[in-house]
PDB file of C-alpha atoms in Angstrom:
ATOM      1  CA  MET A   1       0.000   0.000   0.000  1.00  0.00           C
ATOM      2  CA  THR A   2       1.297   3.453  -0.876  1.00  0.00           C
ATOM      3  CA  VAL A   3       1.115   6.473   1.386  1.00  0.00           C
ATOM      4  CA  ILE A   4      -1.502   8.007  -0.913  1.00  0.00           C
ATOM      5  CA  GLU A   5      -3.617   4.830  -0.758  1.00  0.00           C
ATOM      6  CA  ALA A   6      -3.356   4.901   3.042  1.00  0.00           C
ATOM      7  CA  ALA A   7      -4.380   8.582   3.043  1.00  0.00           C
ATOM      8  CA  ARG A   8      -7.420   7.743   0.928  1.00  0.00           C
ATOM      9  CA  MET A   9      -8.328   4.973   3.365  1.00  0.00           C
ATOM     10  CA  LEU A  10      -7.921   7.404   6.252  1.00  0.00           C
ATOM     11  CA  GLY A  11     -10.215   9.832   4.434  1.00  0.00           C
ATOM     12  CA  ALA A  12     -12.870   7.126   4.186  1.00  0.00           C
ATOM     13  CA  VAL A  13     -12.503   6.309   7.888  1.00  0.00           C
ATOM     14  CA  VAL A  14     -12.823  10.005   8.767  1.00  0.00           C
ATOM     15  CA  GLN A  15     -16.050  10.142   6.734  1.00  0.00           C
ATOM     16  CA  SER A  16     -17.429   7.214   8.758  1.00  0.00           C
ATOM     17  CA  ASP A  17     -16.693   8.980  12.078  1.00  0.00           C
ATOM     18  CA  ASP A  18     -19.684  10.330  14.022  1.00  0.00           C
ATOM     19  CA  ARG A  19     -18.025  13.763  14.297  1.00  0.00           C
ATOM     20  CA  TYR A  20     -17.816  13.997  10.516  1.00  0.00           C
ATOM     21  CA  LYS A  21     -21.423  12.874  10.106  1.00  0.00           C
ATOM     22  CA  GLU A  22     -22.593  15.470  12.632  1.00  0.00           C
ATOM     23  CA  TYR A  23     -20.534  18.155  10.890  1.00  0.00           C
ATOM     24  CA  VAL A  24     -22.099  17.361   7.495  1.00  0.00           C
ATOM     25  CA  LYS A  25     -25.593  17.223   8.991  1.00  0.00           C
ATOM     26  CA  CYS A  26     -25.154  20.611  10.671  1.00  0.00           C
ATOM     27  CA  LYS A  27     -23.592  22.148   7.553  1.00  0.00           C
ATOM     28  CA  ASP A  28     -26.557  20.984   5.481  1.00  0.00           C
ATOM     29  CA  ALA A  29     -28.978  22.397   8.065  1.00  0.00           C
ATOM     30  CA  ASN A  30     -27.183  25.764   7.841  1.00  0.00           C
ATOM     31  CA  ASP A  31     -27.348  25.730   4.056  1.00  0.00           C
ATOM     32  CA  LYS A  32     -31.100  25.068   4.144  1.00  0.00           C
ATOM     33  CA  ASP A  33     -31.893  27.635   6.861  1.00  0.00           C
ATOM     34  CA  GLU A  34     -33.161  30.635   4.889  1.00  0.00           C
ATOM     35  CA  THR A  35     -33.269  32.857   7.977  1.00  0.00           C
ATOM     36  CA  LEU A  36     -29.643  32.064   8.735  1.00  0.00           C
ATOM     37  CA  GLN A  37     -28.601  32.617   5.125  1.00  0.00           C
ATOM     38  CA  ASN A  38     -30.300  36.026   5.186  1.00  0.00           C
ATOM     39  CA  LEU A  39     -28.522  36.893   8.444  1.00  0.00           C
ATOM     40  CA  ILE A  40     -25.182  35.879   6.924  1.00  0.00           C
ATOM     41  CA  GLY A  41     -25.968  37.980   3.857  1.00  0.00           C
ATOM     42  CA  GLU A  42     -26.766  40.996   6.037  1.00  0.00           C
ATOM     43  CA  PHE A  43     -23.546  40.486   8.005  1.00  0.00           C
ATOM     44  CA  ASN A  44     -21.476  40.276   4.813  1.00  0.00           C
ATOM     45  CA  LEU A  45     -23.108  43.408   3.400  1.00  0.00           C
ATOM     46  CA  VAL A  46     -22.425  45.425   6.548  1.00  0.00           C
ATOM     47  CA  ARG A  47     -18.862  44.068   6.708  1.00  0.00           C
ATOM     48  CA  GLN A  48     -18.278  45.049   3.076  1.00  0.00           C
ATOM     49  CA  ASN A  49     -19.673  48.547   3.670  1.00  0.00           C
ATOM     50  CA  LEU A  50     -17.463  48.928   6.745  1.00  0.00           C
ATOM     51  CA  ALA A  51     -14.396  47.837   4.793  1.00  0.00           C
ATOM     52  CA  MET A  52     -15.169  50.303   1.997  1.00  0.00           C
ATOM     53  CA  GLU A  53     -15.667  53.168   4.442  1.00  0.00           C
ATOM     54  CA  SER A  54     -12.578  52.239   6.472  1.00  0.00           C
ATOM     55  CA  ASP A  55     -10.403  52.078   3.343  1.00  0.00           C
ATOM     56  CA  LYS A  56     -11.232  55.630   2.297  1.00  0.00           C
ATOM     57  CA  PRO A  57      -8.429  58.203   2.580  1.00  0.00           C
ATOM     58  CA  GLU A  58      -8.363  60.193   5.833  1.00  0.00           C
ATOM     59  CA  GLY A  59     -10.072  63.260   4.443  1.00  0.00           C
ATOM     60  CA  GLU A  60     -12.942  61.252   2.948  1.00  0.00           C
ATOM     61  CA  LYS A  61     -13.507  58.710   5.717  1.00  0.00           C
ATOM     62  CA  ASN A  62     -16.517  59.346   7.955  1.00  0.00           C
ATOM     63  CA  ASP A  63     -15.438  58.192  11.423  1.00  0.00           C
ATOM     64  CA  GLU A  64     -19.000  58.359  12.724  1.00  0.00           C
ATOM     65  CA  LYS A  65     -20.178  56.104   9.911  1.00  0.00           C
ATOM     66  CA  VAL A  66     -17.312  53.681  10.660  1.00  0.00           C
ATOM     67  CA  LYS A  67     -18.420  53.504  14.295  1.00  0.00           C
ATOM     68  CA  GLU A  68     -22.049  53.016  13.279  1.00  0.00           C
ATOM     69  CA  LEU A  69     -21.164  50.259  10.806  1.00  0.00           C
ATOM     70  CA  THR A  70     -18.918  48.585  13.381  1.00  0.00           C
ATOM     71  CA  VAL A  71     -21.813  48.412  15.845  1.00  0.00           C
ATOM     72  CA  LYS A  72     -24.105  47.094  13.088  1.00  0.00           C
ATOM     73  CA  MET A  73     -21.537  44.477  12.111  1.00  0.00           C
ATOM     74  CA  HIS A  74     -21.171  43.229  15.695  1.00  0.00           C
ATOM     75  CA  LYS A  75     -24.956  43.038  16.026  1.00  0.00           C
ATOM     76  CA  ALA A  76     -25.248  41.149  12.729  1.00  0.00           C
ATOM     77  CA  TYR A  77     -22.507  38.755  13.854  1.00  0.00           C
ATOM     78  CA  ASP A  78     -24.283  38.139  17.159  1.00  0.00           C
ATOM     79  CA  ASP A  79     -27.515  37.454  15.258  1.00  0.00           C
ATOM     80  CA  VAL A  80     -25.765  34.885  13.051  1.00  0.00           C
ATOM     81  CA  MET A  81     -24.035  33.176  15.958  1.00  0.00           C
ATOM     82  CA  SER A  82     -27.191  33.019  18.084  1.00  0.00           C
ATOM     83  CA  ASN A  83     -29.048  31.075  15.390  1.00  0.00           C
ATOM     84  CA  GLU A  84     -29.599  27.521  16.673  1.00  0.00           C
ATOM     85  CA  ASN A  85     -28.363  25.919  13.455  1.00  0.00           C
ATOM     86  CA  MET A  86     -25.192  28.005  13.521  1.00  0.00           C
ATOM     87  CA  ALA A  87     -24.641  27.137  17.185  1.00  0.00           C
ATOM     88  CA  ALA A  88     -24.947  23.420  16.384  1.00  0.00           C
ATOM     89  CA  PHE A  89     -22.644  23.808  13.386  1.00  0.00           C
ATOM     90  CA  THR A  90     -20.051  25.633  15.497  1.00  0.00           C
ATOM     91  CA  MET A  91     -20.013  22.763  17.997  1.00  0.00           C
ATOM     92  CA  ALA A  92     -19.788  20.159  15.222  1.00  0.00           C
ATOM     93  CA  LYS A  93     -16.963  22.082  13.559  1.00  0.00           C
ATOM     94  CA  GLN A  94     -15.055  22.177  16.830  1.00  0.00           C
ATOM     95  CA  GLY A  95     -15.351  18.389  17.001  1.00  0.00           C
ATOM     96  CA  MET A  96     -14.040  18.040  13.438  1.00  0.00           C
ATOM     97  CA  ASP A  97     -11.234  20.516  14.090  1.00  0.00           C
ATOM     98  CA  LYS A  98     -10.164  18.499  17.145  1.00  0.00           C
ATOM     99  CA  LEU A  99     -10.226  15.252  15.156  1.00  0.00           C
ATOM    100  CA  MET A 100      -8.156  16.792  12.358  1.00  0.00           C
ATOM    101  CA  SER A 101      -5.724  18.230  14.896  1.00  0.00           C
ATOM    102  CA  GLU A 102      -5.270  14.795  16.462  1.00  0.00           C
ATOM    103  CA  ILE A 103      -4.656  13.224  13.045  1.00  0.00           C
ATOM    104  CA  ASN A 104      -2.173  15.957  12.136  1.00  0.00           C
ATOM    105  CA  THR A 105      -0.351  15.560  15.451  1.00  0.00           C
ATOM    106  CA  ILE A 106       0.031  11.805  14.988  1.00  0.00           C
ATOM    107  CA  LEU A 107       1.301  12.312  11.438  1.00  0.00           C
ATOM    108  CA  THR A 108       3.716  15.028  12.560  1.00  0.00           C
ATOM    109  CA  TYR A 109       5.126  12.863  15.357  1.00  0.00           C
ATOM    110  CA  SER A 110       5.397   9.956  12.917  1.00  0.00           C
ATOM    111  CA  VAL A 111       7.315  12.049  10.377  1.00  0.00           C
ATOM    112  CA  GLU A 112       9.656  13.019  13.203  1.00  0.00           C
ATOM    113  CA  GLY A 113      10.315   9.335  13.887  1.00  0.00           C
ATOM    114  CA  ALA A 114       7.910   8.549  16.728  1.00  0.00           C
ATOM    115  CA  ASP A 115       6.017   5.265  16.803  1.00  0.00           C
ATOM    116  CA  PRO A 116       2.612   6.028  15.241  1.00  0.00           C
ATOM    117  CA  LYS A 117       0.983   3.380  17.436  1.00  0.00           C
ATOM    118  CA  THR A 118       2.047   5.001  20.696  1.00  0.00           C
ATOM    119  CA  CYS A 119       2.789   8.668  20.006  1.00  0.00           C
ATOM    120  CA  PRO A 120       0.498  11.295  21.535  1.00  0.00           C
ATOM    121  CA  SER A 121      -2.509  12.492  19.595  1.00  0.00           C
ATOM    122  CA  GLU A 122      -2.306  15.977  21.086  1.00  0.00           C
ATOM    123  CA  PRO A 123       0.648  18.349  20.930  1.00  0.00           C
ATOM    124  CA  PRO A 124       2.423  18.998  24.229  1.00  0.00           C
ATOM    125  CA  ALA A 125       0.864  21.940  26.037  1.00  0.00           C
ATOM    126  CA  ALA A 126       4.172  23.817  26.044  1.00  0.00           C
ATOM    127  CA  GLU A 127       4.374  23.646  22.250  1.00  0.00           C
ATOM    128  CA  CYS A 128       0.815  24.664  21.400  1.00  0.00           C
ATOM    129  CA  SER A 129      -0.835  27.773  22.774  1.00  0.00           C
ATOM    130  CA  GLY A 130      -4.012  27.122  20.807  1.00  0.00           C
ATOM    131  CA  ASN A 131      -3.511  30.439  19.036  1.00  0.00           C
ATOM    132  CA  CYS A 132      -2.366  29.607  15.530  1.00  0.00           C
ATOM    133  CA  ALA A 133      -1.580  33.238  14.777  1.00  0.00           C
ATOM    134  CA  SER A 134       1.517  32.997  16.952  1.00  0.00           C
ATOM    135  CA  CYS A 135       2.789  29.778  15.419  1.00  0.00           C
ATOM    136  CA  GLY A 136       3.542  28.251  12.061  1.00  0.00           C
ATOM    137  CA  GLY A 137       4.175  24.748  13.368  1.00  0.00           C
ATOM    138  CA  CYS A 138       0.958  22.882  12.571  1.00  0.00           C
ATOM    139  CA  GLY A 139       0.717  23.971   8.990  1.00  0.00           C
TER     140      GLY A 139
END
C-alpha cells in the first residue's frame, strides 16, 4: 500500500466517524436555513460597507459612519451566531477541528520518527498555545 492509498483509506474512515457525520448534517442544516442565510448575507453586506468606508483616505472617511457600521456588524454577527443551526454547526466544527488536529499531530510525530501506534494524539501543552496566529508549526 502506498502512502496516498493509506491517506485515501484514512479519508474514508474520517467520513465514517460520528463527528464527521454530525458536521455534514449541521452544515446541510445551515445551508437550508433561509433565515440564517439572510442573516449571513446581512452580516457580509455590513462588513463590506465597513471595509469600503474604512479604506477611504483620511479626508474622505466618515469616522461616525465607521463607528455606526462597526456596531451594526457586531450586532449582525451576534444574530448569526445566536441562530440555533449556527450554534450546532459551530459545535460540530469544533469536534471536526479536534479530530483533524489529532490526526495531524500523529502524522507530525510519525514524520519526526515517533512510533505512530504510541505517540500522543495531542501536541504537548508547552508547544501549542491554541492560538495559531503565533505559530507556524501545525501547517
